[in-house]
mmCIF file of C-alpha atoms in Angstrom:
data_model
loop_
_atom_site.group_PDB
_atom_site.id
_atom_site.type_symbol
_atom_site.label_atom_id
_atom_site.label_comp_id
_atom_site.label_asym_id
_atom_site.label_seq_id
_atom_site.Cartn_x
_atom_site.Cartn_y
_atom_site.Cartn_z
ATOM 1 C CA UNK A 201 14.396 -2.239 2.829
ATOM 2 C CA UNK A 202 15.001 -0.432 -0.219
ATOM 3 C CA UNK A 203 15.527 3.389 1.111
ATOM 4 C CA UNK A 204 18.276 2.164 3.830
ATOM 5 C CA UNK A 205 19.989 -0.258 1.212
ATOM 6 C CA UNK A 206 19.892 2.619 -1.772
ATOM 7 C CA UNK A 207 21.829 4.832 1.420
ATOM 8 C CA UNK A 208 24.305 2.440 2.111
ATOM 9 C CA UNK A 209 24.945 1.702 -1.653
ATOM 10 C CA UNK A 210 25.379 5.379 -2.292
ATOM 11 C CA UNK A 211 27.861 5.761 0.855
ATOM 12 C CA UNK A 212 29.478 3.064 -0.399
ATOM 13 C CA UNK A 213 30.340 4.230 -4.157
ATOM 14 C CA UNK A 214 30.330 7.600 -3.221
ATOM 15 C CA UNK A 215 33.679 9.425 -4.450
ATOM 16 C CA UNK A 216 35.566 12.668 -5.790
ATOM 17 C CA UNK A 217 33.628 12.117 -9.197
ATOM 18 C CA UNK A 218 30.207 11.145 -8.305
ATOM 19 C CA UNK A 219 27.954 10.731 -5.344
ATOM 20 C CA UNK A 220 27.926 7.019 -6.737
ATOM 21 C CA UNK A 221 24.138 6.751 -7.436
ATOM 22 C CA UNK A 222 24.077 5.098 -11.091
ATOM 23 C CA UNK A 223 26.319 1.850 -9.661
ATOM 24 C CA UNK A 224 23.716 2.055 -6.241
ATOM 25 C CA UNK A 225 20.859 1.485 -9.119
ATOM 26 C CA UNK A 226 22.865 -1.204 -10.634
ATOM 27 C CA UNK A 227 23.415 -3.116 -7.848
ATOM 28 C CA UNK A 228 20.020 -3.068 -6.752
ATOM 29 C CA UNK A 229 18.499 -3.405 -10.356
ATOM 30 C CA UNK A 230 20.690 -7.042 -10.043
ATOM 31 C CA UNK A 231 19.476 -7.683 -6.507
ATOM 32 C CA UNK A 232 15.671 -7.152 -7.307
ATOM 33 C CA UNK A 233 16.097 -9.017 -10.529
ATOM 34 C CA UNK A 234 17.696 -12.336 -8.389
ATOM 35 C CA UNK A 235 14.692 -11.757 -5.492
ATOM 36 C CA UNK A 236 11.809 -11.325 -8.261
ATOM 37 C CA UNK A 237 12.893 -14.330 -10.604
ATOM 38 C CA UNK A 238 13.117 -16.450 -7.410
ATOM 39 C CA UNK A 239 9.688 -15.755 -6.636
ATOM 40 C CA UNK A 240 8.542 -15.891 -9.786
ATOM 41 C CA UNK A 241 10.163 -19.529 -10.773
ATOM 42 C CA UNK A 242 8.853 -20.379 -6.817
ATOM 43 C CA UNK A 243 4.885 -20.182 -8.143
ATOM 44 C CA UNK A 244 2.695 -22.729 -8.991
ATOM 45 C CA UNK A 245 -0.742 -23.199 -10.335
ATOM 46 C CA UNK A 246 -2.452 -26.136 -8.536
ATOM 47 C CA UNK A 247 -4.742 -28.640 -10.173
ATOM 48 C CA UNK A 248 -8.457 -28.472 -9.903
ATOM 49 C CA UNK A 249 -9.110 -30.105 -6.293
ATOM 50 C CA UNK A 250 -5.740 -29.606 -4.629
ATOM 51 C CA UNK A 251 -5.841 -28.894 -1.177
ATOM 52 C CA UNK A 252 -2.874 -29.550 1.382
ATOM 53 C CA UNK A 253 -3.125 -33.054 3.653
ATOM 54 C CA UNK A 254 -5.006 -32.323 6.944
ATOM 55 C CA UNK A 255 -6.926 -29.316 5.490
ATOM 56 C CA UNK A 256 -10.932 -29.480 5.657
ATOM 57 C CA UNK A 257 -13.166 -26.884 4.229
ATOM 58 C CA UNK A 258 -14.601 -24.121 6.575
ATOM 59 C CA UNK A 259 -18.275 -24.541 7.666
ATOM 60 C CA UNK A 260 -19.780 -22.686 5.028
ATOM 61 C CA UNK A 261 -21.088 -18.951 6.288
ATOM 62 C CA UNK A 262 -24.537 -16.828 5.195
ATOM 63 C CA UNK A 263 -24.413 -15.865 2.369
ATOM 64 C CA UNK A 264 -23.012 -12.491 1.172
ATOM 65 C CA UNK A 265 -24.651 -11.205 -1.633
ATOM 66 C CA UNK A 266 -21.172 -8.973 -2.328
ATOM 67 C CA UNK A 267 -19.571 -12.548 -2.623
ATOM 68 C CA UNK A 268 -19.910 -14.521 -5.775
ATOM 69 C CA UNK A 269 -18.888 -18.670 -6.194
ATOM 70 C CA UNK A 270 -19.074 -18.029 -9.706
ATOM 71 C CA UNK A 271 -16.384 -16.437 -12.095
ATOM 72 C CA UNK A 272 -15.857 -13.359 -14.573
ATOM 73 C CA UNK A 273 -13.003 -13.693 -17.481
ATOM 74 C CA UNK A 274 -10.646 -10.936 -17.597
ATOM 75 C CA UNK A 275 -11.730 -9.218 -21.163
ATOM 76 C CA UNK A 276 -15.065 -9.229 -19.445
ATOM 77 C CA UNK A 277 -14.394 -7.879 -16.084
ATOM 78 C CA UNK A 278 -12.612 -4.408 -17.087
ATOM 79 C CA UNK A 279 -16.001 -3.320 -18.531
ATOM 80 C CA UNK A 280 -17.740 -4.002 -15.951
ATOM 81 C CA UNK A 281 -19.255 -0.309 -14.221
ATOM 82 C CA UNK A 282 -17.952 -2.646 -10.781
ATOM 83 C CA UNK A 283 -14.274 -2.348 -11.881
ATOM 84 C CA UNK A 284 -14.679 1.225 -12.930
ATOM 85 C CA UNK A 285 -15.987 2.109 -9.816
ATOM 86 C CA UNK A 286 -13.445 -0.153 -7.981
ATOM 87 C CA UNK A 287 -10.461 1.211 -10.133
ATOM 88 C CA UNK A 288 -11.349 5.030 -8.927
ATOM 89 C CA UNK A 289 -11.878 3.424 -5.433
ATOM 90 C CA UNK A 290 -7.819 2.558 -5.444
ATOM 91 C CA UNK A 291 -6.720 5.795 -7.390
ATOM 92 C CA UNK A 292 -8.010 8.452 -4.839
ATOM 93 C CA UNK A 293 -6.931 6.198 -1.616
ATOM 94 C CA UNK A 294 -4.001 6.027 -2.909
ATOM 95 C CA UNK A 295 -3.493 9.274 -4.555
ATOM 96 C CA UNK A 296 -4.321 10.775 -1.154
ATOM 97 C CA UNK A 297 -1.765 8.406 0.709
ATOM 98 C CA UNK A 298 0.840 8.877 -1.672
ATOM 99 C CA UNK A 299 0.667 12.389 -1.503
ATOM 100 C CA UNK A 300 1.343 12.466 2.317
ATOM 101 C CA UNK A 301 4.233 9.967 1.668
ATOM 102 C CA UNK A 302 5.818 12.237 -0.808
ATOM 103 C CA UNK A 303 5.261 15.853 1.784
ATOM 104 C CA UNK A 304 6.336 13.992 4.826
ATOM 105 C CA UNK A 305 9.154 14.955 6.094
ATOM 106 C CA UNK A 306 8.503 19.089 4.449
ATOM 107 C CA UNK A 307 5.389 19.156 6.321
ATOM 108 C CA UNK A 308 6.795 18.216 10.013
ATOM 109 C CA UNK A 309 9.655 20.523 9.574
ATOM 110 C CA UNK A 310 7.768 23.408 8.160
ATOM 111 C CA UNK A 311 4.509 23.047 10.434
ATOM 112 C CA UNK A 312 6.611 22.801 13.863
ATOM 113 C CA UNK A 313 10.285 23.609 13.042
ATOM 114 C CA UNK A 314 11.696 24.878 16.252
ATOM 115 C CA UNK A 315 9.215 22.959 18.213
ATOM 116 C CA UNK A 316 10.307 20.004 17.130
ATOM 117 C CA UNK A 317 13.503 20.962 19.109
ATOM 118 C CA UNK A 318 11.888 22.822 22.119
ATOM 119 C CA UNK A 319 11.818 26.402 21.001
ATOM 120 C CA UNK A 320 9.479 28.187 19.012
ATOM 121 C CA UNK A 321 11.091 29.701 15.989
ATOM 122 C CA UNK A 322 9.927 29.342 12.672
ATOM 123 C CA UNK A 323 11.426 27.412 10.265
ATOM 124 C CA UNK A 324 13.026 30.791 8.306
ATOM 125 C CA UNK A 325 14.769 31.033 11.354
ATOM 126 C CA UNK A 326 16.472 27.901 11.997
ATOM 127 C CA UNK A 327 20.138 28.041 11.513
ATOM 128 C CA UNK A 328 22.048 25.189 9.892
ATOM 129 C CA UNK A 329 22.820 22.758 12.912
ATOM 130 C CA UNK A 330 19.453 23.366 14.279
ATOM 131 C CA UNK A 331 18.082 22.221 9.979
ATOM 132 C CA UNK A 332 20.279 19.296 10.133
ATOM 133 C CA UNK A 333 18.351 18.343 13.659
ATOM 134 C CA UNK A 334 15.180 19.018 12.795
ATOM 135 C CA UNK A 335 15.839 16.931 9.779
ATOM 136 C CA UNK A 336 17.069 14.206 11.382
ATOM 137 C CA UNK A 337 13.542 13.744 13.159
ATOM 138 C CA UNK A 338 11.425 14.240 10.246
ATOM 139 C CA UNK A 339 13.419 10.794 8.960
ATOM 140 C CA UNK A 340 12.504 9.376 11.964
ATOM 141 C CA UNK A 341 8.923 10.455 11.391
ATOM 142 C CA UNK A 342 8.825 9.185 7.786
ATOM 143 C CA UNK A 343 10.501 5.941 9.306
ATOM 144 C CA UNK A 344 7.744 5.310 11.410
ATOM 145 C CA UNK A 345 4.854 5.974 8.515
ATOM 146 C CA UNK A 346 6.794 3.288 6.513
ATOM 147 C CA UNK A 347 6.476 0.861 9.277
ATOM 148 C CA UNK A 348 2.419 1.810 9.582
ATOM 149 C CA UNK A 349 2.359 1.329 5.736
ATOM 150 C CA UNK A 350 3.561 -2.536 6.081
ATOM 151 C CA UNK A 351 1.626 -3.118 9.397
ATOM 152 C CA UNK A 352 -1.516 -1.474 8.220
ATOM 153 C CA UNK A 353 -1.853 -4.423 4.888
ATOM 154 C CA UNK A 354 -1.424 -7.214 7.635
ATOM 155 C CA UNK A 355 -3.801 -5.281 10.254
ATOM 156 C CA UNK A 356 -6.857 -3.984 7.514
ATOM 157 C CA UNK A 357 -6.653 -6.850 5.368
ATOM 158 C CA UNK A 358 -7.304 -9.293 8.691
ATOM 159 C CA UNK A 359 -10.196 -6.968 9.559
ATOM 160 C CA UNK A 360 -11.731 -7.109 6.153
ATOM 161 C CA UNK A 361 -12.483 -10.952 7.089
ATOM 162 C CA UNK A 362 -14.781 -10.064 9.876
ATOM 163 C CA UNK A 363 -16.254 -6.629 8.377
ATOM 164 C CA UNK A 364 -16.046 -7.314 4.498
ATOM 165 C CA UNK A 365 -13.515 -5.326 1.917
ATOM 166 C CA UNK A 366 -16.853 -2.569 1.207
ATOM 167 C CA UNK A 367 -17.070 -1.923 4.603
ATOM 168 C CA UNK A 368 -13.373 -1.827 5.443
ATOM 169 C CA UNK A 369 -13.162 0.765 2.526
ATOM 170 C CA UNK A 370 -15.657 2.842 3.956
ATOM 171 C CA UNK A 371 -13.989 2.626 7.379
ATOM 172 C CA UNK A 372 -10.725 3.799 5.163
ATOM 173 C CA UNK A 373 -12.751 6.729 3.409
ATOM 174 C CA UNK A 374 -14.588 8.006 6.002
ATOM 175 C CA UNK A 375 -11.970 8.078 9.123
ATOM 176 C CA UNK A 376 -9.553 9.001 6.234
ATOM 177 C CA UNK A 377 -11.356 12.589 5.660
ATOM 178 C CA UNK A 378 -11.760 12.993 9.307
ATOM 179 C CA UNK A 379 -7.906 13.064 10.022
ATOM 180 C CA UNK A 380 -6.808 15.040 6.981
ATOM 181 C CA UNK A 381 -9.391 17.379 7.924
ATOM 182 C CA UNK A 382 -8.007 17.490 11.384
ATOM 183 C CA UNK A 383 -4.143 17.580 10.213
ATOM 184 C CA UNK A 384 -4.379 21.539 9.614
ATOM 185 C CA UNK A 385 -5.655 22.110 13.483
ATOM 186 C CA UNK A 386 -3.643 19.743 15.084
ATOM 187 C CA UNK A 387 -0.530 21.608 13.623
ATOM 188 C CA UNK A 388 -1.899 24.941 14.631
ATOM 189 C CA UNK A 389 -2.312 23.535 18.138
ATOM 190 C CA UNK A 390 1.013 22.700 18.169
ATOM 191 C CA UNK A 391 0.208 19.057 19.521
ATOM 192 C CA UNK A 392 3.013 17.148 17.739
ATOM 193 C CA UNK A 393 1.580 13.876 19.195
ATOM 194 C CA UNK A 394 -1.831 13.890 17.715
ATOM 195 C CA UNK A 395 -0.096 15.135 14.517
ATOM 196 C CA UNK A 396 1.997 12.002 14.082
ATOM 197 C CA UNK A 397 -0.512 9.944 15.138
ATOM 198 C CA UNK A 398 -2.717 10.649 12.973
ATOM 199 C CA UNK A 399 -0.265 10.420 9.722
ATOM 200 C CA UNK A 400 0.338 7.379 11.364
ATOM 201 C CA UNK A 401 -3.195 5.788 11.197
ATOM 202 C CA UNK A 402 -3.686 7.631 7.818
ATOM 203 C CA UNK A 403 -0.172 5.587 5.978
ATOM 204 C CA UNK A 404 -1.633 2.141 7.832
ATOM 205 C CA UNK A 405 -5.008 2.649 5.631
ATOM 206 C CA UNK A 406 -2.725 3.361 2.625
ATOM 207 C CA UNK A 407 -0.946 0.086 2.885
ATOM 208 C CA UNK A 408 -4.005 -1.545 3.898
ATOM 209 C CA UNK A 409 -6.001 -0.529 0.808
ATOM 210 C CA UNK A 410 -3.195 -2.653 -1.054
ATOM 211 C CA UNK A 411 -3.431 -5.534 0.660
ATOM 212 C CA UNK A 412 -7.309 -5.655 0.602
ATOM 213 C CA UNK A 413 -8.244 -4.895 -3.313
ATOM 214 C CA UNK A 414 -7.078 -7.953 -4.851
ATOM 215 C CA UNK A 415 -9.883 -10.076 -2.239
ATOM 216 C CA UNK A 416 -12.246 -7.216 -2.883
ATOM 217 C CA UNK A 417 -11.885 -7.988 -7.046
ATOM 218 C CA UNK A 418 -11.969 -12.215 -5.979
ATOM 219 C CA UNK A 419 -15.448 -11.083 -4.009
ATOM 220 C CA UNK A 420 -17.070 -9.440 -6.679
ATOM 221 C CA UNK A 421 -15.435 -11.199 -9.959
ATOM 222 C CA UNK A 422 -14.442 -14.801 -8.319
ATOM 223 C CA UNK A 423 -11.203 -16.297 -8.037
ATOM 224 C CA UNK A 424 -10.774 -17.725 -11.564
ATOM 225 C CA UNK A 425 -8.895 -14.602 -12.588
ATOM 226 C CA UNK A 426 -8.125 -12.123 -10.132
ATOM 227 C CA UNK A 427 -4.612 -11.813 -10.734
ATOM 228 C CA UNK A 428 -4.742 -11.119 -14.158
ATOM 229 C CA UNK A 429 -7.820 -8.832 -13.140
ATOM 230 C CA UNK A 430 -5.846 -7.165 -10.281
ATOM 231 C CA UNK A 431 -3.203 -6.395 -12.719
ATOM 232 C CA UNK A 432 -5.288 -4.410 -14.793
ATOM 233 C CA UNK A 433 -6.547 -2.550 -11.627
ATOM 234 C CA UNK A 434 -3.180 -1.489 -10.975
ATOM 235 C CA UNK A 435 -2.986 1.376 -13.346
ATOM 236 C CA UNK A 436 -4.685 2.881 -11.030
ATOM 237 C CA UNK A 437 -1.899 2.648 -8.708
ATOM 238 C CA UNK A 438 -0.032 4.729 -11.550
ATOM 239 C CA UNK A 439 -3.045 7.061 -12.353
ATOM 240 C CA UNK A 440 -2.836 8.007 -8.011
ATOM 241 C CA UNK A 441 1.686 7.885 -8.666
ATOM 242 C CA UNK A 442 1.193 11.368 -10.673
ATOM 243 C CA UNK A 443 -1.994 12.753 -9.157
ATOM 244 C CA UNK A 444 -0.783 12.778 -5.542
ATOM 245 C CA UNK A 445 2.617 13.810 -5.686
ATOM 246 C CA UNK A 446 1.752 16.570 -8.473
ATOM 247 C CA UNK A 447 -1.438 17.729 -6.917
ATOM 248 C CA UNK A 448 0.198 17.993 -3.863
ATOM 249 C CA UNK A 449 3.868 19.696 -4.977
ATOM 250 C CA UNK A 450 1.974 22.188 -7.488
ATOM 251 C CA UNK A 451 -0.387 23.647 -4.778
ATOM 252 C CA UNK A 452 2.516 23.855 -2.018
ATOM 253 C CA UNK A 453 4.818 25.668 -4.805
ATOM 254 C CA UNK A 454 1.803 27.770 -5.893
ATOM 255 C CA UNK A 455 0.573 28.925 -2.528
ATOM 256 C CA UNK A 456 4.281 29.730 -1.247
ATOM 257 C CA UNK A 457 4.184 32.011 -4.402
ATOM 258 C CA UNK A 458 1.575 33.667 -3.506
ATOM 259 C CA UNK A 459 2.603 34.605 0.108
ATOM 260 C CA UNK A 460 1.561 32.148 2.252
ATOM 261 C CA UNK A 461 3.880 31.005 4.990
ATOM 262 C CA UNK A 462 5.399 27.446 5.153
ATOM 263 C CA UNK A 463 3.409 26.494 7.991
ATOM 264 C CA UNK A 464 0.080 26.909 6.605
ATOM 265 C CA UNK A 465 1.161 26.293 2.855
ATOM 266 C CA UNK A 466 -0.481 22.713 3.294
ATOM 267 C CA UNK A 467 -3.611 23.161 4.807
ATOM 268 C CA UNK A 468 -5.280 23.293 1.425
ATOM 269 C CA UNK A 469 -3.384 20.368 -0.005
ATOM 270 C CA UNK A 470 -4.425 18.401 3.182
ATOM 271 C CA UNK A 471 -8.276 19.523 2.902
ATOM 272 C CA UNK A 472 -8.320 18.711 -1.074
ATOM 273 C CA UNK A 473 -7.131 15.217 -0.183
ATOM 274 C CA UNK A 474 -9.768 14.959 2.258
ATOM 275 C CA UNK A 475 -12.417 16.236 -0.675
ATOM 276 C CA UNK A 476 -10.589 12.967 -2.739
ATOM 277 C CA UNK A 477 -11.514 10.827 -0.409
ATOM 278 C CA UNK A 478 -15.243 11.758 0.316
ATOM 279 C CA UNK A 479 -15.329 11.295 -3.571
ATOM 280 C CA UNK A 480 -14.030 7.377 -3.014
ATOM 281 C CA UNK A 481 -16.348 7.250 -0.368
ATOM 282 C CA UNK A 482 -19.133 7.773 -3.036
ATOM 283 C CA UNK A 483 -17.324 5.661 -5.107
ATOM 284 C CA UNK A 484 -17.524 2.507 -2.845
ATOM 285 C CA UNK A 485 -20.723 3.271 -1.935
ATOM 286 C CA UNK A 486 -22.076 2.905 -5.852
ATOM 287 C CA UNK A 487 -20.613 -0.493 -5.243
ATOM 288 C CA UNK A 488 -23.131 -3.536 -6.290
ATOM 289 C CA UNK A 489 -23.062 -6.925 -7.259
ATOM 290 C CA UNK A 490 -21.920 -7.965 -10.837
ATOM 291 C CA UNK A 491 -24.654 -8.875 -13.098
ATOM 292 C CA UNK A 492 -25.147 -12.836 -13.949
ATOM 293 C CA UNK A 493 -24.597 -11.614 -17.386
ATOM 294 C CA UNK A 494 -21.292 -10.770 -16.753
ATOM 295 C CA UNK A 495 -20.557 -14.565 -15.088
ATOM 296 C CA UNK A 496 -18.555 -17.310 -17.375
ATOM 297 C CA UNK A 497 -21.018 -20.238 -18.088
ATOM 298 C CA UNK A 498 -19.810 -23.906 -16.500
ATOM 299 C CA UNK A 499 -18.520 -24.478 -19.935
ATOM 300 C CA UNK A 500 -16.826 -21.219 -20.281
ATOM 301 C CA UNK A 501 -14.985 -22.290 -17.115
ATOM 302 C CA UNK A 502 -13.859 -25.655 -17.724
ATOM 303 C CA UNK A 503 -12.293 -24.182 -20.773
ATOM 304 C CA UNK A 504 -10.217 -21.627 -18.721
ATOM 305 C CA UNK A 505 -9.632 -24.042 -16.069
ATOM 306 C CA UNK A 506 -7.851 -26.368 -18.319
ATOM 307 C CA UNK A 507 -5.650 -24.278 -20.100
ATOM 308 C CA UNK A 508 -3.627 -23.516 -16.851
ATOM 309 C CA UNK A 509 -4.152 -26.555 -14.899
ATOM 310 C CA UNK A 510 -4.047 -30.208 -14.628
ATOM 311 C CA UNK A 511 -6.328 -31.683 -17.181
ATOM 312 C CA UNK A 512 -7.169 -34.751 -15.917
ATOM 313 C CA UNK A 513 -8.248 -33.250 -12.772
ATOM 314 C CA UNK A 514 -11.999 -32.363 -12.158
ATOM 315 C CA UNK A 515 -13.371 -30.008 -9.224
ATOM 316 C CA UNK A 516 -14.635 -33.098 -7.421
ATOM 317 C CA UNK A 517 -11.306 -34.582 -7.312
ATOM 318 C CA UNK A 518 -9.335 -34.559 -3.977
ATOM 319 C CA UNK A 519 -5.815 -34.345 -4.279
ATOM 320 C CA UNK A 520 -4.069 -34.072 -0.665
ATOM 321 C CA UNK A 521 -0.732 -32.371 -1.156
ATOM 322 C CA UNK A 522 2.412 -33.569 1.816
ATOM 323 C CA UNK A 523 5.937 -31.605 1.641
ATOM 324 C CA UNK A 524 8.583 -33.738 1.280
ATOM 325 C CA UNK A 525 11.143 -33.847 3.658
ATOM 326 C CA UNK A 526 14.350 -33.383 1.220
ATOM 327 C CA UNK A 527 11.637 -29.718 0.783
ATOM 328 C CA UNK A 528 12.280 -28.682 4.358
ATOM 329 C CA UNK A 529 16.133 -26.907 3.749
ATOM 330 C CA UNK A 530 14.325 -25.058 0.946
ATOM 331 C CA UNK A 531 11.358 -23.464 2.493
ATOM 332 C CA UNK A 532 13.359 -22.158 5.545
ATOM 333 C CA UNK A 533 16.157 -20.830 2.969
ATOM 334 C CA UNK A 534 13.426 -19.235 1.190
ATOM 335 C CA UNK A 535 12.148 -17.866 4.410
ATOM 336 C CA UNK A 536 15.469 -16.274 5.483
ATOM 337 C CA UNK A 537 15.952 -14.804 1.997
ATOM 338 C CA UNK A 538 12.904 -12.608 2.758
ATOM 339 C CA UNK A 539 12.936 -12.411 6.593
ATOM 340 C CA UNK A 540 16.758 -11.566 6.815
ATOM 341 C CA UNK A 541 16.436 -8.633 4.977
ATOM 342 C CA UNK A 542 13.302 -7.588 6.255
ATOM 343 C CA UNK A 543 14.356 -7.536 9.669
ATOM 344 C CA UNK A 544 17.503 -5.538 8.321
ATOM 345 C CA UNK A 545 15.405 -2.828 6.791
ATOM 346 C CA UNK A 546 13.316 -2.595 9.624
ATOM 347 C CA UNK A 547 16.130 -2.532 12.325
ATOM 348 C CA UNK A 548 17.218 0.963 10.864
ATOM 349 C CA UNK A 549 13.712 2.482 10.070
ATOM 350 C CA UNK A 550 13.438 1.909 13.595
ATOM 351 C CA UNK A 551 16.746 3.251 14.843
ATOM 352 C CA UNK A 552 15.785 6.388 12.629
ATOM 353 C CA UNK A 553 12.379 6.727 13.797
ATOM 354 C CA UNK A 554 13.969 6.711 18.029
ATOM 355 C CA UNK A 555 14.949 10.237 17.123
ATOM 356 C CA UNK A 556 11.245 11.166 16.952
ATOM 357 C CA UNK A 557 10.823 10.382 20.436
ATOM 358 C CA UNK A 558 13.713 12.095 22.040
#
């Protein structure tokens, strides 16, 4: 949503004395502001024993020994060698996803250039109509990643259910390095198919290693306090935000120095990033059970539980939770808040990514 609106914005202010992008951030600054207050003030904590009217437990599974029922505080959890090992886990998948993100659209139009519009000249010898084209589809083609990003955190986080988040990390890891290993042929082969396929599958485990971390930190440190747990992990998010994109930039600008042509000027980018993630491979595998001594006592818990929640509610109370009607007009104005613009923003991602595929 946010790359077509920030266009529009900027076509909109745009003028004899500025390209209008400080009133496009403006705008947008107020828009995210309304959008992330909403959901803020929408949140609730429920009371110890809430559960909505109609729901019963599920029939209680083997048990998982990666899996706890028990809980780790916050202050505790961060020195724990599991969230070490789990923060590095998140920095190099997403330093190597980021970095493809950030080389996209340069890497499509410098690997194939001409072939991209049926003819084989290199991308020196493009003219300008035939740049502007070529350009044109590499949008498309970073269109379509962005739509693998989103689907990929529905898709992997539903498979970590069945296979568990370790093993859906190693699935990430391991077919990761394959493709980025295969990248560099496919482009010499000249199979643009293949090539955008697998960027494709390689942006889906990006956006699904998001969407599975926070129940991967509720597996191994409870529920109690993930968020505030999950927060912490998130510098790694901003460790992998300046490793990717410079790692990748400085070795592109530093082989083109040195001679290399465009074309091949990413093969070593694309193999190091497959070196980061046999290293998060390693990572996950290192990946144990937390120590009881790590666990909050029963006492430790209550505490914590009724700071933040109900306190005359205990875990073997049963409170059945029913909408009210008058709620109804709410939720689906809620809903179309979100969906509307959604379905906006992905309306022209995919008119942009149709180019690809003429």
């Amino acid at each position: 949503v946010g790359a077509p609106l920030a266009t529009a914005l900027m076509g909109h202010f745009a003028s004899a004395e500025g390209v209008g992008v400080w009133q496009s951030f403006v705008v947008m600054a107020v828009i995210y502001f309304i959008f992330m207050i909403g959901g803020a003030l929408g949140y609730r904590v429920p009371p110890t024993g809430w559960k909505p009217e109609g729901w019963t437990a599920p029939a209680a599974k083997a048990k998982n020994s990666m899996i706890t029922n028990r809980h780790v505080h916050v202050s505790v959890a961060w020195k724990t060698p599991q969230f070490r090992l789990v923060w590095l886990v998140l920095c190099l998948n997403v330093s190597a996803g980021i970095g493809i993100l950030g080389m996209a659209s340069p890497l499509l139009q410098e690997v194939f250039a001409g072939k991209l519009l049926g003819n084989g000249l290199t991308f020196s010898e493009l003219n300008a109509d035939q740049l502007k084209a070529i350009a044109a589809i590499a949008a498309g083609f970073t269109g379509l990643l962005s739509l693998f990003n989103i689907g990929g955190r529905f898709f992997w986080a539903s498979c970590s259910d069945y296979i568990g988040r370790k093993a859906t990390y190693f699935v990430f890891f391991a077919l990761g390095f394959l493709l980025y290993a295969s990248v560099p042929t496919l482009g010499h082969m000249g199979s643009i198919a293949l090539f955008v396929a697998a960027f494709c599958v390689v942006l889906s485990m990006y956006g699904g290693g998001f969407a599975t971390v926070p129940v991967y930190l509720a597996d191994l440190f409870g529920t109690q306090m993930v968020g505030a747990i999950h927060g912490r992990l998130l510098t790694a998010w901003a460790a992998a935000g300046v490793l990717g994109p410079v790692l990748v930039n400085y070795l592109r600008e530093y082989q083109l120095s040195h001679g290399v042509a465009r074309a091949d000027a990413y093969n070593i980018t694309l193999y190091i990033l497959a070196g980061l993630l046999v290293l998060g491979f390693i990572c996950n595998l290192l990946i144990r059970p937390v120590a009881d001594k790590y666990f909050m006592t029963d006492a430790e818990l209550a505490a914590e539980q009724a700071i933040g929640r109900d306190k005359g509610a205990s875990a073997a109370t049963s409170l059945e939770w029913k909408a009210s009607d008058g709620s109804k007009p709410l939720v689906i104005a809620a809903w179309l808040a979100v969906g509307i613009p959604l379905a906006w923003g992905v309306w022209i991602t995919l008119q942009k990514t149709a180019v690809l595929f003429h």
